[in-house]
Amino acid sequence: MYDAAMRPAEVIHLQKTQCRPPTSGWGLLNLKGGVATAGKEWTDDGAVHEIHSLKRRAAKATRPVPIPPVLVRMVREHIRTFGVAPDGRLFRDAAGKYIDASAYGITWGRAREAVPTLDEHALDLAKRPYDLRHAGISFWLACGVDPAECARRAGQSIQVLFRCYAKFLAEARNHANTLIEDSMRRWEEVTDDDDAESALAGPWPGNAPELLVRAGIRVGDIGSKGVFRLAAQMCAEKGA
């Protein structure tokens, strides 16, 4: 669900024929539909589960999703260890039937009690298995993958992708803080007299401060750092 941004229904329905796990490198999942728990009263044949097409797609539509080497290894290991159901499904319960949402929900709850930190619990990170899909898509976007490609792999429109699936990632705040701190440190570095000219080199990227313009100081040919230094000096001289 995380590495391929799959919905739970798509994972439950995943069959060996849909998997292309090479011996090395990236693989491919060719998703063809999902399984939903509808209830006996809501199905034509009285079955608890119902197979349906991909969400908002035609009955025979497919969605190819490239999968990274780590998921390729997991798929190969799972098939080698557990085999597949008679109909080719990778995941099944002890009786060979479809895995119920309540069953994997209980298992997920136990795992979540054991792994996340207290702070992560407070943030409700990965509260539901479906949150893995949100996290996977958010990670793609954070990596710089084109949003159109993210949407195609996830089977969503770009609008829905950003409105519903782009979420805050753990450690994203620390990463942002590091970027800002590095930029602030470079900005505040003290330069000696020999470096003064190079510090003022480069075009001014925005509008020159009004105070400098009124004072008749030409600022078009100096860098933004130099502009702010001049502005600060003039303000100090005027007692501002």
PDB file of C-alpha atoms in Angstrom:
ATOM      1  CA  MET A   1       0.000   0.000   0.000  1.00  0.00           C
ATOM      2  CA  TYR A   2       2.889   2.373   0.684  1.00  0.00           C
ATOM      3  CA  ASP A   3       5.368   1.553  -2.079  1.00  0.00           C
ATOM      4  CA  ALA A   4       2.687   1.240  -4.794  1.00  0.00           C
ATOM      5  CA  ALA A   5       0.110   3.658  -3.294  1.00  0.00           C
ATOM      6  CA  MET A   6      -2.537   0.941  -3.527  1.00  0.00           C
ATOM      7  CA  ARG A   7      -5.999   0.971  -2.011  1.00  0.00           C
ATOM      8  CA  PRO A   8      -6.797  -1.831   0.480  1.00  0.00           C
ATOM      9  CA  ALA A   9      -9.338  -3.317  -1.940  1.00  0.00           C
ATOM     10  CA  GLU A  10      -6.666  -3.479  -4.655  1.00  0.00           C
ATOM     11  CA  VAL A  11      -4.216  -5.230  -2.337  1.00  0.00           C
ATOM     12  CA  ILE A  12      -6.784  -7.845  -1.293  1.00  0.00           C
ATOM     13  CA  HIS A  13      -7.559  -8.563  -4.949  1.00  0.00           C
ATOM     14  CA  LEU A  14      -3.903  -8.628  -6.103  1.00  0.00           C
ATOM     15  CA  GLN A  15      -3.115 -11.756  -8.123  1.00  0.00           C
ATOM     16  CA  LYS A  16       0.141 -13.303  -9.246  1.00  0.00           C
ATOM     17  CA  THR A  17      -0.693 -12.658 -12.902  1.00  0.00           C
ATOM     18  CA  GLN A  18      -0.779  -8.923 -12.122  1.00  0.00           C
ATOM     19  CA  CYS A  19       2.786  -8.941 -10.758  1.00  0.00           C
ATOM     20  CA  ARG A  20       5.961  -8.478 -12.770  1.00  0.00           C
ATOM     21  CA  PRO A  21       8.732  -8.895 -10.172  1.00  0.00           C
ATOM     22  CA  PRO A  22      12.116  -9.241 -11.959  1.00  0.00           C
ATOM     23  CA  THR A  23      15.137 -10.711 -10.250  1.00  0.00           C
ATOM     24  CA  SER A  24      16.587  -7.218  -9.860  1.00  0.00           C
ATOM     25  CA  GLY A  25      15.601  -3.596 -10.371  1.00  0.00           C
ATOM     26  CA  TRP A  26      12.138  -2.124 -10.659  1.00  0.00           C
ATOM     27  CA  GLY A  27       9.055  -4.225 -11.267  1.00  0.00           C
ATOM     28  CA  LEU A  28       5.451  -3.597 -12.248  1.00  0.00           C
ATOM     29  CA  LEU A  29       1.976  -4.224 -10.858  1.00  0.00           C
ATOM     30  CA  ASN A  30      -0.821  -4.203 -13.419  1.00  0.00           C
ATOM     31  CA  LEU A  31      -3.832  -3.472 -11.223  1.00  0.00           C
ATOM     32  CA  LYS A  32      -7.200  -4.612 -12.560  1.00  0.00           C
ATOM     33  CA  GLY A  33      -9.731  -4.073  -9.803  1.00  0.00           C
ATOM     34  CA  GLY A  34     -10.505  -4.572  -6.142  1.00  0.00           C
ATOM     35  CA  VAL A  35     -12.566  -6.470  -3.614  1.00  0.00           C
ATOM     36  CA  ALA A  36     -15.055  -4.741  -1.330  1.00  0.00           C
ATOM     37  CA  THR A  37     -16.961  -6.089   1.672  1.00  0.00           C
ATOM     38  CA  ALA A  38     -20.529  -5.462   0.591  1.00  0.00           C
ATOM     39  CA  GLY A  39     -22.526  -7.865   2.777  1.00  0.00           C
ATOM     40  CA  LYS A  40     -24.775 -10.727   1.721  1.00  0.00           C
ATOM     41  CA  GLU A  41     -27.833  -8.489   1.425  1.00  0.00           C
ATOM     42  CA  TRP A  42     -26.145  -6.314  -1.196  1.00  0.00           C
ATOM     43  CA  THR A  43     -24.703  -8.862  -3.619  1.00  0.00           C
ATOM     44  CA  ASP A  44     -26.511 -10.808  -6.350  1.00  0.00           C
ATOM     45  CA  ASP A  45     -25.049 -14.167  -5.354  1.00  0.00           C
ATOM     46  CA  GLY A  46     -25.264 -13.680  -1.574  1.00  0.00           C
ATOM     47  CA  ALA A  47     -21.494 -13.477  -1.173  1.00  0.00           C
ATOM     48  CA  VAL A  48     -19.982 -11.234   1.485  1.00  0.00           C
ATOM     49  CA  HIS A  49     -17.360  -9.794  -0.863  1.00  0.00           C
ATOM     50  CA  GLU A  50     -17.798  -8.264  -4.283  1.00  0.00           C
ATOM     51  CA  ILE A  51     -15.223  -7.798  -7.038  1.00  0.00           C
ATOM     52  CA  HIS A  52     -15.386  -4.427  -8.729  1.00  0.00           C
ATOM     53  CA  SER A  53     -13.408  -2.506 -11.330  1.00  0.00           C
ATOM     54  CA  LEU A  54     -10.798   0.104 -10.542  1.00  0.00           C
ATOM     55  CA  LYS A  55     -12.312   3.143  -8.861  1.00  0.00           C
ATOM     56  CA  ARG A  56     -13.918   5.501 -11.390  1.00  0.00           C
ATOM     57  CA  ARG A  57     -12.633   3.348 -14.262  1.00  0.00           C
ATOM     58  CA  ALA A  58     -14.238   1.173 -16.929  1.00  0.00           C
ATOM     59  CA  ALA A  59     -14.895  -2.482 -16.119  1.00  0.00           C
ATOM     60  CA  LYS A  60     -11.839  -3.760 -18.023  1.00  0.00           C
ATOM     61  CA  ALA A  61      -9.524  -0.836 -17.299  1.00  0.00           C
ATOM     62  CA  THR A  62      -6.075  -1.491 -15.823  1.00  0.00           C
ATOM     63  CA  ARG A  63      -3.548   0.709 -14.025  1.00  0.00           C
ATOM     64  CA  PRO A  64       0.158  -0.153 -14.373  1.00  0.00           C
ATOM     65  CA  VAL A  65       2.176   0.938 -11.338  1.00  0.00           C
ATOM     66  CA  PRO A  66       5.995   0.657 -11.290  1.00  0.00           C
ATOM     67  CA  ILE A  67       7.241  -0.728  -7.981  1.00  0.00           C
ATOM     68  CA  PRO A  68      10.686  -0.137  -6.430  1.00  0.00           C
ATOM     69  CA  PRO A  69      13.191  -2.948  -5.832  1.00  0.00           C
ATOM     70  CA  VAL A  70      12.286  -3.168  -2.117  1.00  0.00           C
ATOM     71  CA  LEU A  71       8.680  -4.081  -2.984  1.00  0.00           C
ATOM     72  CA  VAL A  72       9.826  -6.418  -5.759  1.00  0.00           C
ATOM     73  CA  ARG A  73      11.813  -8.384  -3.185  1.00  0.00           C
ATOM     74  CA  MET A  74       8.861  -8.455  -0.790  1.00  0.00           C
ATOM     75  CA  VAL A  75       6.502  -9.788  -3.482  1.00  0.00           C
ATOM     76  CA  ARG A  76       8.940 -12.486  -4.570  1.00  0.00           C
ATOM     77  CA  GLU A  77       9.601 -13.526  -0.966  1.00  0.00           C
ATOM     78  CA  HIS A  78       5.889 -13.611  -0.140  1.00  0.00           C
ATOM     79  CA  ILE A  79       5.049 -15.831  -3.114  1.00  0.00           C
ATOM     80  CA  ARG A  80       8.000 -18.112  -2.381  1.00  0.00           C
ATOM     81  CA  THR A  81       7.022 -18.462   1.305  1.00  0.00           C
ATOM     82  CA  PHE A  82       3.225 -18.588   1.199  1.00  0.00           C
ATOM     83  CA  GLY A  83       2.350 -19.437  -2.377  1.00  0.00           C
ATOM     84  CA  VAL A  84      -0.927 -18.174  -3.806  1.00  0.00           C
ATOM     85  CA  ALA A  85      -4.633 -19.013  -3.540  1.00  0.00           C
ATOM     86  CA  PRO A  86      -6.239 -21.322  -6.152  1.00  0.00           C
ATOM     87  CA  ASP A  87      -7.403 -18.252  -8.077  1.00  0.00           C
ATOM     88  CA  GLY A  88      -3.913 -16.693  -7.912  1.00  0.00           C
ATOM     89  CA  ARG A  89      -4.480 -14.200  -5.081  1.00  0.00           C
ATOM     90  CA  LEU A  90      -1.397 -13.318  -3.053  1.00  0.00           C
ATOM     91  CA  PHE A  91      -3.238 -12.626   0.186  1.00  0.00           C
ATOM     92  CA  ARG A  92      -5.838 -14.848   1.859  1.00  0.00           C
ATOM     93  CA  ASP A  93      -6.976 -15.922   5.314  1.00  0.00           C
ATOM     94  CA  ALA A  94      -6.444 -19.350   6.887  1.00  0.00           C
ATOM     95  CA  ALA A  95      -9.454 -20.721   5.006  1.00  0.00           C
ATOM     96  CA  GLY A  96      -8.224 -19.361   1.684  1.00  0.00           C
ATOM     97  CA  LYS A  97     -10.925 -16.684   1.539  1.00  0.00           C
ATOM     98  CA  TYR A  98     -10.663 -12.926   1.114  1.00  0.00           C
ATOM     99  CA  ILE A  99      -9.004 -11.059   3.973  1.00  0.00           C
ATOM    100  CA  ASP A 100     -11.572  -8.975   5.819  1.00  0.00           C
ATOM    101  CA  ALA A 101     -10.930  -5.316   6.629  1.00  0.00           C
ATOM    102  CA  SER A 102     -11.637  -5.889  10.308  1.00  0.00           C
ATOM    103  CA  ALA A 103      -8.975  -8.612  10.435  1.00  0.00           C
ATOM    104  CA  TYR A 104      -6.113  -6.588   8.985  1.00  0.00           C
ATOM    105  CA  GLY A 105      -7.351  -3.554  10.924  1.00  0.00           C
ATOM    106  CA  ILE A 106      -6.806  -5.389  14.207  1.00  0.00           C
ATOM    107  CA  THR A 107      -3.334  -6.493  13.127  1.00  0.00           C
ATOM    108  CA  TRP A 108      -2.485  -2.960  12.034  1.00  0.00           C
ATOM    109  CA  GLY A 109      -3.627  -1.612  15.392  1.00  0.00           C
ATOM    110  CA  ARG A 110      -1.309  -4.005  17.219  1.00  0.00           C
ATOM    111  CA  ALA A 111       1.628  -3.056  15.031  1.00  0.00           C
ATOM    112  CA  ARG A 112       0.911   0.632  15.510  1.00  0.00           C
ATOM    113  CA  GLU A 113       0.965   0.218  19.293  1.00  0.00           C
ATOM    114  CA  ALA A 114       4.403  -1.365  19.089  1.00  0.00           C
ATOM    115  CA  VAL A 115       6.278   0.769  16.544  1.00  0.00           C
ATOM    116  CA  PRO A 116       5.490   4.543  16.544  1.00  0.00           C
ATOM    117  CA  THR A 117       6.866   6.857  19.225  1.00  0.00           C
ATOM    118  CA  LEU A 118       4.641   8.729  21.683  1.00  0.00           C
ATOM    119  CA  ASP A 119       4.975  11.904  19.601  1.00  0.00           C
ATOM    120  CA  GLU A 120       3.923  10.033  16.458  1.00  0.00           C
ATOM    121  CA  HIS A 121       0.928   8.601  18.299  1.00  0.00           C
ATOM    122  CA  ALA A 122      -0.072  12.106  19.306  1.00  0.00           C
ATOM    123  CA  LEU A 123       0.016  13.166  15.637  1.00  0.00           C
ATOM    124  CA  ASP A 124      -2.130  10.168  14.636  1.00  0.00           C
ATOM    125  CA  LEU A 125       0.466   9.165  12.044  1.00  0.00           C
ATOM    126  CA  ALA A 126      -0.539   6.040  10.109  1.00  0.00           C
ATOM    127  CA  LYS A 127      -3.722   5.693  12.121  1.00  0.00           C
ATOM    128  CA  ARG A 128      -5.380   3.598   9.404  1.00  0.00           C
ATOM    129  CA  PRO A 129      -3.895   1.190   6.871  1.00  0.00           C
ATOM    130  CA  TYR A 130      -5.266   3.486   4.154  1.00  0.00           C
ATOM    131  CA  ASP A 131      -2.902   6.186   5.452  1.00  0.00           C
ATOM    132  CA  LEU A 132      -0.067   4.205   3.859  1.00  0.00           C
ATOM    133  CA  ARG A 133      -1.466   5.141   0.446  1.00  0.00           C
ATOM    134  CA  HIS A 134      -1.554   8.813   1.492  1.00  0.00           C
ATOM    135  CA  ALA A 135       2.033   8.590   2.757  1.00  0.00           C
ATOM    136  CA  GLY A 136       3.271   6.881  -0.407  1.00  0.00           C
ATOM    137  CA  ILE A 137       1.784   9.532  -2.685  1.00  0.00           C
ATOM    138  CA  SER A 138       3.030  12.341  -0.412  1.00  0.00           C
ATOM    139  CA  PHE A 139       6.520  10.835  -0.572  1.00  0.00           C
ATOM    140  CA  TRP A 140       6.442  10.781  -4.377  1.00  0.00           C
ATOM    141  CA  LEU A 141       5.475  14.452  -4.438  1.00  0.00           C
ATOM    142  CA  ALA A 142       8.160  15.327  -1.876  1.00  0.00           C
ATOM    143  CA  CYS A 143      10.735  13.539  -4.057  1.00  0.00           C
ATOM    144  CA  GLY A 144       9.880  15.879  -6.926  1.00  0.00           C
ATOM    145  CA  VAL A 145       8.002  13.383  -9.106  1.00  0.00           C
ATOM    146  CA  ASP A 146       5.805  15.132 -11.646  1.00  0.00           C
ATOM    147  CA  PRO A 147       2.279  15.496 -10.146  1.00  0.00           C
ATOM    148  CA  ALA A 148       0.738  14.205 -13.378  1.00  0.00           C
ATOM    149  CA  GLU A 149       2.755  10.987 -13.076  1.00  0.00           C
ATOM    150  CA  CYS A 150       1.880  10.687  -9.373  1.00  0.00           C
ATOM    151  CA  ALA A 151      -1.798  11.040 -10.262  1.00  0.00           C
ATOM    152  CA  ARG A 152      -1.550   8.457 -13.022  1.00  0.00           C
ATOM    153  CA  ARG A 153       0.106   5.882 -10.763  1.00  0.00           C
ATOM    154  CA  ALA A 154      -2.366   6.555  -7.958  1.00  0.00           C
ATOM    155  CA  GLY A 155      -5.395   6.476 -10.247  1.00  0.00           C
ATOM    156  CA  GLN A 156      -6.554   9.961  -9.274  1.00  0.00           C
ATOM    157  CA  SER A 157      -6.904  13.373 -10.843  1.00  0.00           C
ATOM    158  CA  ILE A 158      -4.263  15.973 -10.012  1.00  0.00           C
ATOM    159  CA  GLN A 159      -6.878  18.064  -8.191  1.00  0.00           C
ATOM    160  CA  VAL A 160      -7.893  15.171  -5.929  1.00  0.00           C
ATOM    161  CA  LEU A 161      -4.235  14.256  -5.474  1.00  0.00           C
ATOM    162  CA  PHE A 162      -3.363  17.587  -3.864  1.00  0.00           C
ATOM    163  CA  ARG A 163      -6.669  18.077  -2.071  1.00  0.00           C
ATOM    164  CA  CYS A 164      -6.898  14.644  -0.436  1.00  0.00           C
ATOM    165  CA  TYR A 165      -3.583  12.825  -0.680  1.00  0.00           C
ATOM    166  CA  ALA A 166      -0.736  15.341  -0.276  1.00  0.00           C
ATOM    167  CA  LYS A 167      -0.055  15.090   3.456  1.00  0.00           C
ATOM    168  CA  PHE A 168       2.536  16.159   6.005  1.00  0.00           C
ATOM    169  CA  LEU A 169       5.390  13.659   6.112  1.00  0.00           C
ATOM    170  CA  ALA A 170       7.243  12.663   9.262  1.00  0.00           C
ATOM    171  CA  GLU A 171      10.648  14.398   9.355  1.00  0.00           C
ATOM    172  CA  ALA A 172       9.483  16.930   6.748  1.00  0.00           C
ATOM    173  CA  ARG A 173       9.507  19.660   9.410  1.00  0.00           C
ATOM    174  CA  ASN A 174      13.078  18.847  10.427  1.00  0.00           C
ATOM    175  CA  HIS A 175      14.150  18.818   6.784  1.00  0.00           C
ATOM    176  CA  ALA A 176      12.544  22.227   6.215  1.00  0.00           C
ATOM    177  CA  ASN A 177      14.189  23.600   9.367  1.00  0.00           C
ATOM    178  CA  THR A 178      17.586  22.392   8.140  1.00  0.00           C
ATOM    179  CA  LEU A 179      17.150  24.062   4.752  1.00  0.00           C
ATOM    180  CA  ILE A 180      16.104  27.350   6.365  1.00  0.00           C
ATOM    181  CA  GLU A 181      18.912  27.228   8.931  1.00  0.00           C
ATOM    182  CA  ASP A 182      21.536  26.566   6.239  1.00  0.00           C
ATOM    183  CA  SER A 183      20.266  29.508   4.188  1.00  0.00           C
ATOM    184  CA  MET A 184      20.227  31.797   7.247  1.00  0.00           C
ATOM    185  CA  ARG A 185      23.774  30.797   8.125  1.00  0.00           C
ATOM    186  CA  ARG A 186      25.016  31.561   4.622  1.00  0.00           C
ATOM    187  CA  TRP A 187      23.144  34.874   4.686  1.00  0.00           C
ATOM    188  CA  GLU A 188      24.656  35.934   8.004  1.00  0.00           C
ATOM    189  CA  GLU A 189      28.233  34.918   7.211  1.00  0.00           C
ATOM    190  CA  VAL A 190      30.592  37.854   7.879  1.00  0.00           C
ATOM    191  CA  THR A 191      32.703  38.852   4.898  1.00  0.00           C
ATOM    192  CA  ASP A 192      36.006  40.731   5.134  1.00  0.00           C
ATOM    193  CA  ASP A 193      36.864  43.838   3.122  1.00  0.00           C
ATOM    194  CA  ASP A 194      38.366  41.798   0.296  1.00  0.00           C
ATOM    195  CA  ASP A 195      35.045  39.998  -0.157  1.00  0.00           C
ATOM    196  CA  ALA A 196      32.875  43.103   0.049  1.00  0.00           C
ATOM    197  CA  GLU A 197      32.727  43.600  -3.698  1.00  0.00           C
ATOM    198  CA  SER A 198      31.838  39.955  -4.368  1.00  0.00           C
ATOM    199  CA  ALA A 199      29.113  40.127  -1.687  1.00  0.00           C
ATOM    200  CA  LEU A 200      27.543  43.038  -3.551  1.00  0.00           C
ATOM    201  CA  ALA A 201      27.875  41.416  -6.967  1.00  0.00           C
ATOM    202  CA  GLY A 202      24.910  40.198  -8.935  1.00  0.00           C
ATOM    203  CA  PRO A 203      21.633  41.775 -10.004  1.00  0.00           C
ATOM    204  CA  TRP A 204      19.010  42.971  -7.541  1.00  0.00           C
ATOM    205  CA  PRO A 205      16.156  40.439  -8.050  1.00  0.00           C
ATOM    206  CA  GLY A 206      13.284  42.628  -6.874  1.00  0.00           C
ATOM    207  CA  ASN A 207      12.210  46.247  -6.565  1.00  0.00           C
ATOM    208  CA  ALA A 208      14.801  48.519  -4.926  1.00  0.00           C
ATOM    209  CA  PRO A 209      13.811  49.838  -1.483  1.00  0.00           C
ATOM    210  CA  GLU A 210      12.103  53.206  -1.803  1.00  0.00           C
ATOM    211  CA  LEU A 211      14.441  54.761   0.751  1.00  0.00           C
ATOM    212  CA  LEU A 212      17.497  54.063  -1.404  1.00  0.00           C
ATOM    213  CA  VAL A 213      15.827  55.332  -4.555  1.00  0.00           C
ATOM    214  CA  ARG A 214      14.823  58.610  -2.918  1.00  0.00           C
ATOM    215  CA  ALA A 215      18.386  59.038  -1.657  1.00  0.00           C
ATOM    216  CA  GLY A 216      19.696  58.818  -5.207  1.00  0.00           C
ATOM    217  CA  ILE A 217      21.643  55.596  -4.564  1.00  0.00           C
ATOM    218  CA  ARG A 218      21.874  53.320  -7.583  1.00  0.00           C
ATOM    219  CA  VAL A 219      20.987  49.814  -6.455  1.00  0.00           C
ATOM    220  CA  GLY A 220      20.265  48.108  -9.737  1.00  0.00           C
ATOM    221  CA  ASP A 221      23.758  46.675 -10.041  1.00  0.00           C
ATOM    222  CA  ILE A 222      24.260  45.320  -6.523  1.00  0.00           C
ATOM    223  CA  GLY A 223      23.050  42.160  -4.880  1.00  0.00           C
ATOM    224  CA  SER A 224      20.134  41.885  -2.494  1.00  0.00           C
ATOM    225  CA  LYS A 225      22.445  41.389   0.477  1.00  0.00           C
ATOM    226  CA  GLY A 226      24.171  44.654  -0.270  1.00  0.00           C
ATOM    227  CA  VAL A 227      20.851  46.458  -0.647  1.00  0.00           C
ATOM    228  CA  PHE A 228      19.685  45.372   2.778  1.00  0.00           C
ATOM    229  CA  ARG A 229      23.014  46.426   4.303  1.00  0.00           C
ATOM    230  CA  LEU A 230      22.715  49.881   2.731  1.00  0.00           C
ATOM    231  CA  ALA A 231      19.109  50.189   3.860  1.00  0.00           C
ATOM    232  CA  ALA A 232      20.021  49.223   7.418  1.00  0.00           C
ATOM    233  CA  GLN A 233      22.907  51.706   7.474  1.00  0.00           C
ATOM    234  CA  MET A 234      20.746  54.560   6.198  1.00  0.00           C
ATOM    235  CA  CYS A 235      17.994  53.785   8.679  1.00  0.00           C
ATOM    236  CA  ALA A 236      20.512  53.840  11.489  1.00  0.00           C
ATOM    237  CA  GLU A 237      21.921  57.194  10.342  1.00  0.00           C
ATOM    238  CA  LYS A 238      18.405  58.686  10.186  1.00  0.00           C
ATOM    239  CA  GLY A 239      17.568  57.299  13.617  1.00  0.00           C
ATOM    240  CA  ALA A 240      14.805  55.105  12.189  1.00  0.00           C
TER     241      ALA A 240
END
